[in-house]
Amino acid sequence: MSLKPPVHRGMKELDRSAFTLNLPVVALRVPTKSIGMIKTDLANDVLRLPKLRNVIDDEGGNKTHKMVLLKPEISLQLEQASERLQSLIHEHKWSMQMHSVKVGYDSWTADDILRAILPDSSQAPTSYEQVGHIAHMNLRDEYLEYKSIIGQVILDKSSTVTMVVNKVDTIDNTFRNFKMEVLAGTQDFMATVRENDCVFRFDFSKVYWNSRLHPEHERLVNKFAQGASICDVMAGVGPFAVPAAKRGTLVWANDLNPASYAALCDNVKLNKVQARVQPFNLDGRDFIRQAFEKYIAQARPIELPPISKHSNSKTKPPPPIAVVSRSFDHVVMNLPAIALEFLDAFRGLFYRITGNAEPDRSLNLPEIHVHCFTKSEEPEKDILMRACRALGYPEDKYTELVADVHYVRKVSPKKDMYCLSLQLPESVAYATDSDM
């Protein structure tokens, strides 16, 4: 039997008392000392509902016995009861009687309640992204007239959510944030999130954060070896930059959004990686050009403080981390809607910095990690061709690129997110003015 709450189709103002149900169940009278065995051996026969006790006091007040409540589909004739239950009752001559259980709002899930309210009972909008204490929903149009009651039910059913919001427009490609409305709870957009052994704090209404990208953040950061140098062009609040720095890399991190930049600076201090992260607040293309020029001009090696570990005073401190590469080892460009377009900033970049069209083989070329969307049925080819166009690289030679196209996640039924990891071609890096 699948228990369901009373149906109140079309309810828009939440009345919790309307979802109370008096449920008749069989109560099994057993010795108190047998309770542990019954809960183990008869787990599939015992009533299980959230916030409801399935063992109650004996109605006669006898402390040597308890009443165990069975699932509602089990009758006094033991229909639907397990063979083990039937055997124990026959062996011990346990008595049974009917008992009425009051099942209230607290015992139903959010899915149960919303299916009893919304016009279409076959589905309920209970999925959301949790960002700290915030439940972030993206309600379809048909649910908007029920948005307040949906928000309240979600708030009630999650012990870690104190505010429910709904996205009301698409992501702004300039600052990567979007408008949202509060559906339920106390308005407080300052979120604290823990990810990859780091703490991130930010105003969710002003910056971009997606908890579903946690695996991608971790995957990419794990590519960065200790002592590597990272150029994070669209760093946001630091989901790549901060954990990379904690691993012992040098990071120059940039974001155009002033709120993201402020949160990035805060998170760098919060995670105590100030000596390994240098934040910037520039346009992405300007940052690429300026960062490479300034970084290449610096003397080597660059010394970073070692990764601190708890040790006693007698232990010799570890040596500093040496960054020896003359150019950035990795570039991260996490702005999927338009990041591929920013690859044009790398065409002729090393020619302009060195003043020489002949490649300087002592100057390493970076591996560029670009996040992007595609709707193509041939995603790898589509992404590589678009990268070629931005780089000014021959499209008919896209298969010659040293590249990997990694699937990240499905964004919508017809749109997927990928990460292109591309070794910057020499012919692009040292392209002269006549080549452009």
Coordinates of C-alpha atoms in Angstrom, one line a residue:
M1 CA 0.0 0.0 0.0
S2 CA 1.3 3.4 -0.9
L3 CA 0.1 5.9 1.6
K4 CA -0.9 9.3 0.3
P5 CA -2.1 12.4 2.1
P6 CA -5.6 13.8 1.6
V7 CA -6.0 15.6 -1.7
H8 CA -6.6 19.3 -1.9
R9 CA -6.2 20.1 -5.5
G10 CA -5.6 23.7 -6.3
M11 CA -4.7 24.8 -2.7
K12 CA -2.5 28.0 -2.9
E13 CA -2.3 29.0 0.8
L14 CA -0.8 26.2 2.9
D15 CA -3.1 24.7 5.5
R16 CA -1.0 22.0 7.2
S17 CA -3.9 20.7 9.2
A18 CA -5.7 19.7 6.0
F19 CA -3.2 16.9 5.5
T20 CA -4.0 14.9 8.6
L21 CA -5.1 11.3 8.1
N22 CA -6.4 8.8 10.7
L23 CA -4.8 5.5 9.7
P24 CA -6.1 2.1 11.0
V25 CA -3.2 -0.3 11.6
V26 CA -2.7 -3.6 13.4
A27 CA -1.0 -3.3 16.8
L28 CA 1.0 -6.3 17.9
R29 CA 1.3 -6.8 21.7
V30 CA 4.7 -8.2 22.5
P31 CA 7.1 -8.4 25.5
T32 CA 9.3 -5.4 25.9
K33 CA 12.4 -7.5 25.8
S34 CA 11.5 -8.7 22.3
I35 CA 11.4 -5.2 20.7
G36 CA 15.0 -5.3 19.4
M37 CA 14.5 -8.6 17.8
I38 CA 11.2 -7.6 16.2
K39 CA 12.7 -4.4 14.7
T40 CA 15.5 -6.4 13.1
D41 CA 13.7 -9.6 12.0
L42 CA 10.4 -7.9 11.1
A43 CA 11.7 -4.7 9.6
N44 CA 9.6 -5.2 6.4
D45 CA 6.4 -5.7 8.5
V46 CA 6.7 -2.7 10.9
L47 CA 5.1 0.7 10.1
R48 CA 7.7 3.2 8.9
L49 CA 6.6 6.8 8.5
P50 CA 8.7 10.0 9.2
K51 CA 8.3 11.4 12.7
L52 CA 5.9 8.6 13.8
R53 CA 6.7 6.1 16.5
N54 CA 6.1 2.5 15.6
V55 CA 6.4 1.2 19.2
I56 CA 4.0 2.6 21.7
D57 CA 3.1 1.9 25.3
D58 CA 0.7 -1.0 26.1
E59 CA -2.8 0.3 26.3
G60 CA -3.4 -1.5 29.6
G61 CA -0.4 0.2 31.2
N62 CA 1.6 -3.0 31.5
K63 CA 5.3 -2.0 31.4
T64 CA 6.4 -5.5 30.6
H65 CA 4.7 -5.3 27.1
K66 CA 4.7 -2.8 24.2
M67 CA 2.6 -2.4 21.1
V68 CA 4.3 -2.7 17.8
L69 CA 2.5 -1.0 14.9
L70 CA 2.5 -2.9 11.6
K71 CA 2.2 -1.6 8.1
P72 CA -1.3 -0.6 7.0
E73 CA -1.6 -3.4 4.4
I74 CA -1.3 -6.1 7.1
S75 CA -4.7 -7.2 8.4
L76 CA -5.8 -9.0 11.5
Q77 CA -6.0 -12.1 9.3
L78 CA -2.2 -11.5 8.6
E79 CA -2.8 -10.9 4.9
Q80 CA 0.4 -9.4 3.4
A81 CA 2.4 -10.3 6.5
S82 CA 5.7 -12.1 6.1
E83 CA 6.1 -15.7 6.9
R84 CA 8.5 -14.8 9.7
L85 CA 5.8 -12.6 11.4
Q86 CA 3.2 -15.3 11.0
S87 CA 5.5 -17.9 12.5
L88 CA 6.4 -15.7 15.5
I89 CA 2.8 -14.8 16.3
H90 CA 1.8 -18.5 16.1
E91 CA 4.8 -19.6 18.2
H92 CA 4.5 -16.9 21.0
K93 CA 0.7 -16.5 20.9
W94 CA 1.1 -12.7 20.6
S95 CA -2.2 -10.9 20.5
M96 CA -3.3 -8.3 18.0
Q97 CA -5.8 -5.4 17.9
M98 CA -6.6 -2.5 15.7
H99 CA -5.1 0.9 16.5
S100 CA -5.7 4.3 14.9
V101 CA -2.6 6.3 14.0
K102 CA -2.8 10.0 13.4
V103 CA -0.6 10.8 10.4
G104 CA 0.0 14.6 10.1
Y105 CA 1.7 17.0 7.8
D106 CA 5.1 16.4 9.3
S107 CA 5.0 12.7 8.2
W108 CA 4.5 13.5 4.5
T109 CA 7.4 14.3 2.1
A110 CA 7.4 17.5 -0.1
D111 CA 6.6 15.3 -3.1
D112 CA 3.6 13.8 -1.3
I113 CA 2.2 17.2 -0.4
L114 CA 2.7 18.8 -3.7
R115 CA 1.2 15.9 -5.6
A116 CA -1.9 16.4 -3.5
I117 CA -2.1 20.1 -4.3
L118 CA -1.0 20.6 -7.9
P119 CA -3.4 20.0 -10.8
D120 CA -1.1 17.3 -12.3
S121 CA -0.5 14.7 -9.6
S122 CA 1.9 12.7 -11.7
Q123 CA 4.8 15.1 -11.0
A124 CA 5.8 17.7 -8.5
P125 CA 8.6 20.3 -8.7
T126 CA 10.6 19.3 -5.7
S127 CA 14.1 19.5 -7.2
Y128 CA 16.3 22.4 -6.4
E129 CA 19.9 23.4 -6.1
Q130 CA 21.0 24.0 -2.5
V131 CA 23.5 26.8 -2.1
G132 CA 24.3 27.1 1.6
H133 CA 21.0 27.7 3.3
I134 CA 19.3 28.7 0.1
A135 CA 17.1 26.4 -2.0
H136 CA 17.3 27.7 -5.6
M137 CA 14.4 26.6 -7.8
N138 CA 13.8 27.1 -11.5
L139 CA 10.0 26.7 -11.8
R140 CA 8.3 26.1 -15.1
D141 CA 5.5 28.5 -16.1
E142 CA 2.7 26.1 -15.2
Y143 CA 3.8 26.1 -11.6
L144 CA 4.2 29.9 -11.1
E145 CA 0.7 30.5 -9.7
Y146 CA 1.5 27.9 -7.0
K147 CA 5.0 29.3 -6.4
S148 CA 4.4 30.5 -2.8
I149 CA 2.9 27.3 -1.5
I150 CA 5.7 25.3 -3.3
G151 CA 8.3 27.4 -1.6
Q152 CA 6.7 27.0 1.8
V153 CA 6.5 23.2 1.4
I154 CA 10.2 23.0 0.4
L155 CA 11.1 25.2 3.3
D156 CA 9.2 23.0 5.7
K157 CA 10.6 19.8 4.5
S158 CA 14.3 20.7 4.6
S159 CA 16.1 21.2 7.9
T160 CA 19.0 23.0 6.3
V161 CA 17.1 25.4 4.1
T162 CA 16.0 28.8 5.5
M163 CA 15.1 30.6 2.3
V164 CA 13.6 29.4 -1.0
V165 CA 14.1 31.4 -4.2
N166 CA 13.0 31.1 -7.8
K167 CA 15.0 32.2 -10.9
V168 CA 13.0 34.7 -12.9
D169 CA 15.3 35.3 -15.9
T170 CA 18.2 33.9 -17.8
I171 CA 21.9 34.3 -16.7
D172 CA 23.4 37.7 -17.6
N173 CA 26.4 37.0 -19.8
T174 CA 28.3 40.0 -18.5
F175 CA 28.3 39.4 -14.8
R176 CA 26.8 35.8 -14.8
N177 CA 24.1 36.5 -12.2
F178 CA 20.3 36.4 -12.6
K179 CA 17.3 37.9 -10.9
M180 CA 15.4 35.8 -8.4
E181 CA 12.4 36.2 -6.1
V182 CA 12.1 34.9 -2.6
L183 CA 9.3 32.3 -2.3
A184 CA 9.6 31.5 1.4
G185 CA 11.7 32.0 4.4
T186 CA 13.9 34.9 5.7
Q187 CA 15.6 36.9 3.0
D188 CA 19.3 36.4 3.4
F189 CA 21.4 36.0 0.2
M190 CA 24.8 35.7 2.0
A191 CA 25.6 32.0 1.5
T192 CA 28.4 29.9 2.9
V193 CA 29.3 26.8 0.9
R194 CA 32.0 24.1 1.6
E195 CA 33.6 22.4 -1.4
N196 CA 36.9 20.7 -2.1
D197 CA 38.1 21.4 1.4
C198 CA 37.5 25.1 1.0
V199 CA 35.0 27.5 2.3
F200 CA 33.3 30.0 0.0
R201 CA 31.2 33.0 1.1
F202 CA 29.3 35.2 -1.3
D203 CA 26.0 37.1 -2.0
F204 CA 24.1 34.6 -4.2
S205 CA 22.0 37.4 -5.7
K206 CA 25.0 39.1 -7.2
V207 CA 27.4 36.3 -8.3
Y208 CA 27.3 33.0 -10.1
W209 CA 27.5 29.7 -8.2
N210 CA 26.4 26.3 -9.3
S211 CA 26.7 23.4 -6.8
R212 CA 26.2 20.9 -9.6
L213 CA 29.6 21.8 -10.9
H214 CA 31.4 20.5 -7.8
P215 CA 32.7 17.4 -9.7
E216 CA 34.0 19.5 -12.6
H217 CA 35.7 21.9 -10.2
E218 CA 37.4 18.9 -8.5
R219 CA 38.3 17.2 -11.8
L220 CA 40.1 20.2 -13.2
V221 CA 41.9 21.2 -10.0
N222 CA 43.2 17.7 -9.8
K223 CA 45.0 18.3 -13.1
F224 CA 47.2 21.0 -11.5
A225 CA 50.5 19.8 -10.1
Q226 CA 52.1 21.5 -7.1
G227 CA 54.3 24.4 -8.3
A228 CA 52.2 24.9 -11.5
S229 CA 51.0 28.4 -12.5
I230 CA 47.3 29.0 -13.3
C231 CA 45.7 31.9 -15.1
D232 CA 42.0 31.9 -14.2
V233 CA 40.3 34.3 -16.5
M234 CA 36.7 34.1 -15.4
A235 CA 37.3 33.1 -11.8
G236 CA 34.0 34.0 -10.2
V237 CA 34.2 33.6 -6.4
G238 CA 37.1 31.2 -6.7
P239 CA 35.8 27.6 -7.1
F240 CA 38.9 26.7 -9.2
A241 CA 41.4 29.3 -8.0
V242 CA 41.1 28.7 -4.2
P243 CA 41.4 24.9 -4.1
A244 CA 44.1 25.0 -6.7
A245 CA 46.1 27.4 -4.5
K246 CA 45.5 25.1 -1.5
R247 CA 47.2 22.4 -3.5
G248 CA 50.3 24.5 -3.8
T249 CA 49.9 26.3 -7.2
L250 CA 50.3 29.9 -8.1
V251 CA 47.1 31.5 -9.3
W252 CA 46.3 34.8 -11.0
A253 CA 42.5 35.0 -10.8
N254 CA 40.3 37.5 -12.5
D255 CA 36.6 38.4 -12.7
L256 CA 34.8 41.3 -14.4
N257 CA 31.9 41.3 -11.9
P258 CA 32.8 43.6 -9.0
A259 CA 30.7 41.5 -6.6
S260 CA 32.5 38.3 -7.7
Y261 CA 35.9 40.0 -7.4
A262 CA 35.0 41.2 -3.8
A263 CA 33.9 37.6 -2.9
L264 CA 37.0 36.2 -4.5
C265 CA 39.3 38.4 -2.4
D266 CA 37.3 37.5 0.7
N267 CA 37.5 33.7 -0.1
V268 CA 41.2 33.9 -0.7
K269 CA 41.7 35.4 2.8
L270 CA 39.1 33.0 4.3
N271 CA 41.1 30.0 3.1
K272 CA 44.4 31.6 3.9
V273 CA 45.9 31.4 0.4
Q274 CA 46.8 35.1 0.0
A275 CA 50.4 34.2 -0.8
R276 CA 49.4 32.0 -3.7
V277 CA 46.5 33.9 -5.3
Q278 CA 46.6 37.3 -6.9
P279 CA 43.1 38.6 -7.7
F280 CA 42.2 41.0 -10.6
N281 CA 39.0 42.9 -11.7
L282 CA 39.4 43.3 -15.5
D283 CA 37.8 42.4 -18.8
G284 CA 38.8 38.9 -19.7
R285 CA 40.7 39.7 -22.9
D286 CA 42.6 42.6 -21.2
F287 CA 43.4 40.3 -18.4
I288 CA 44.8 37.6 -20.7
R289 CA 47.1 40.0 -22.5
Q290 CA 48.3 41.9 -19.3
A291 CA 48.7 38.8 -17.1
F292 CA 50.9 36.9 -19.6
E293 CA 53.0 39.9 -20.3
K294 CA 53.6 40.6 -16.6
Y295 CA 54.0 37.0 -15.6
I296 CA 56.6 36.2 -18.3
A297 CA 58.6 39.3 -17.3
Q298 CA 59.0 38.1 -13.7
A299 CA 62.2 36.5 -12.5
R300 CA 62.2 32.7 -11.9
P301 CA 61.9 30.7 -9.7
I302 CA 58.9 32.2 -7.9
E303 CA 58.8 30.9 -4.3
L304 CA 55.5 30.0 -2.7
P305 CA 55.0 29.2 1.0
P306 CA 54.8 25.4 1.5
I307 CA 51.6 23.6 2.2
S308 CA 51.3 23.9 6.0
K309 CA 50.9 20.6 7.9
H310 CA 50.7 20.2 11.7
S311 CA 54.1 19.3 13.0
N312 CA 56.0 19.7 16.2
S313 CA 58.7 22.2 16.8
K314 CA 61.5 19.6 16.2
T315 CA 60.3 18.8 12.7
K316 CA 62.3 20.6 10.0
P317 CA 59.9 22.9 8.1
P318 CA 59.3 21.9 4.4
P319 CA 61.1 24.0 1.7
P320 CA 59.1 26.6 -0.2
I321 CA 57.3 25.6 -3.4
A322 CA 59.2 26.6 -6.5
V323 CA 57.3 27.8 -9.6
V324 CA 59.8 27.5 -12.5
S325 CA 57.7 27.7 -15.7
R326 CA 58.3 30.9 -17.6
S327 CA 54.7 31.2 -18.7
F328 CA 51.4 30.0 -17.2
D329 CA 51.0 26.2 -17.3
H330 CA 47.2 26.3 -17.4
V331 CA 44.5 28.8 -18.3
V332 CA 40.9 28.3 -17.1
M333 CA 38.0 30.0 -18.9
N334 CA 34.7 29.1 -17.2
L335 CA 32.1 31.2 -18.9
P336 CA 30.3 28.6 -21.0
A337 CA 28.1 30.9 -22.9
I338 CA 30.9 32.9 -24.5
A339 CA 34.3 31.6 -23.3
L340 CA 35.3 30.1 -26.6
E341 CA 35.1 33.6 -28.2
F342 CA 37.9 34.8 -25.8
L343 CA 40.4 32.4 -27.4
D344 CA 41.0 35.2 -29.9
A345 CA 43.1 36.9 -27.2
F346 CA 45.7 34.2 -27.6
R347 CA 46.3 34.8 -31.3
G348 CA 49.7 36.5 -31.7
L349 CA 50.0 36.9 -27.9
F350 CA 53.5 35.5 -27.6
Y351 CA 54.7 37.3 -30.7
R352 CA 53.6 40.6 -29.2
I353 CA 55.3 39.8 -25.8
T354 CA 58.6 38.5 -27.3
G355 CA 58.7 40.7 -30.4
N356 CA 59.8 37.6 -32.3
A357 CA 57.8 35.4 -34.7
E358 CA 60.3 32.6 -34.2
P359 CA 59.0 30.5 -31.2
D360 CA 61.0 30.6 -28.0
R361 CA 61.0 27.0 -27.0
S362 CA 62.1 27.8 -23.5
L363 CA 58.8 29.7 -23.1
N364 CA 56.2 27.1 -22.4
L365 CA 52.7 27.4 -24.0
P366 CA 49.8 26.9 -21.7
E367 CA 47.0 24.2 -21.8
I368 CA 43.8 26.2 -22.0
H369 CA 40.6 24.8 -20.4
V370 CA 37.5 26.3 -21.9
H371 CA 34.0 25.6 -20.7
C372 CA 31.3 25.8 -23.4
F373 CA 27.8 24.8 -24.4
T374 CA 26.8 22.9 -27.5
K375 CA 23.5 21.7 -29.0
S376 CA 25.2 19.8 -31.8
E377 CA 24.8 16.1 -32.5
E378 CA 28.5 16.1 -33.1
P379 CA 29.6 18.0 -30.0
E380 CA 33.4 17.4 -30.3
K381 CA 33.6 18.5 -33.9
D382 CA 31.4 21.5 -33.2
I383 CA 33.5 22.7 -30.2
L384 CA 36.8 22.2 -32.0
M385 CA 35.6 24.0 -35.1
R386 CA 34.4 27.0 -33.0
A387 CA 37.7 27.0 -31.2
C388 CA 39.5 27.1 -34.5
R389 CA 37.5 30.1 -35.7
A390 CA 38.3 32.0 -32.5
L391 CA 42.0 31.1 -32.6
G392 CA 42.4 31.9 -36.3
Y393 CA 43.5 28.3 -36.8
P394 CA 42.6 26.5 -40.1
E395 CA 39.2 24.8 -39.6
D396 CA 40.0 22.0 -42.0
K397 CA 42.9 21.0 -39.6
Y398 CA 40.8 20.9 -36.4
T399 CA 41.7 17.2 -35.9
E400 CA 45.4 18.2 -35.6
L401 CA 44.8 20.3 -32.5
V402 CA 46.2 18.7 -29.3
A403 CA 42.9 18.7 -27.5
D404 CA 40.5 16.8 -25.3
V405 CA 36.7 17.5 -25.2
H406 CA 35.3 16.4 -21.8
Y407 CA 31.5 16.1 -21.2
V408 CA 30.5 18.0 -18.0
R409 CA 26.7 17.8 -17.7
K410 CA 23.3 18.2 -19.4
V411 CA 22.1 21.8 -19.0
S412 CA 18.7 21.3 -20.8
P413 CA 17.2 18.6 -23.0
K414 CA 19.0 19.9 -26.0
K415 CA 22.0 21.6 -24.6
D416 CA 25.1 20.1 -23.0
M417 CA 28.1 21.6 -21.2
Y418 CA 31.7 20.5 -22.1
C419 CA 35.2 21.4 -21.2
L420 CA 37.7 21.8 -24.0
S421 CA 41.3 21.3 -22.9
L422 CA 43.5 22.6 -25.6
Q423 CA 47.3 23.0 -26.0
L424 CA 47.9 26.5 -27.4
P425 CA 49.3 25.9 -30.9
E426 CA 52.7 27.6 -31.7
S427 CA 51.3 28.9 -35.0
V428 CA 48.6 30.8 -33.1
A429 CA 50.7 32.0 -30.2
Y430 CA 53.4 33.5 -32.5
A431 CA 51.1 34.7 -35.3
T432 CA 52.4 38.0 -36.7
D433 CA 50.3 41.0 -37.7
S434 CA 50.4 39.8 -41.3
D435 CA 48.9 36.5 -40.2
M436 CA 45.9 38.1 -38.6

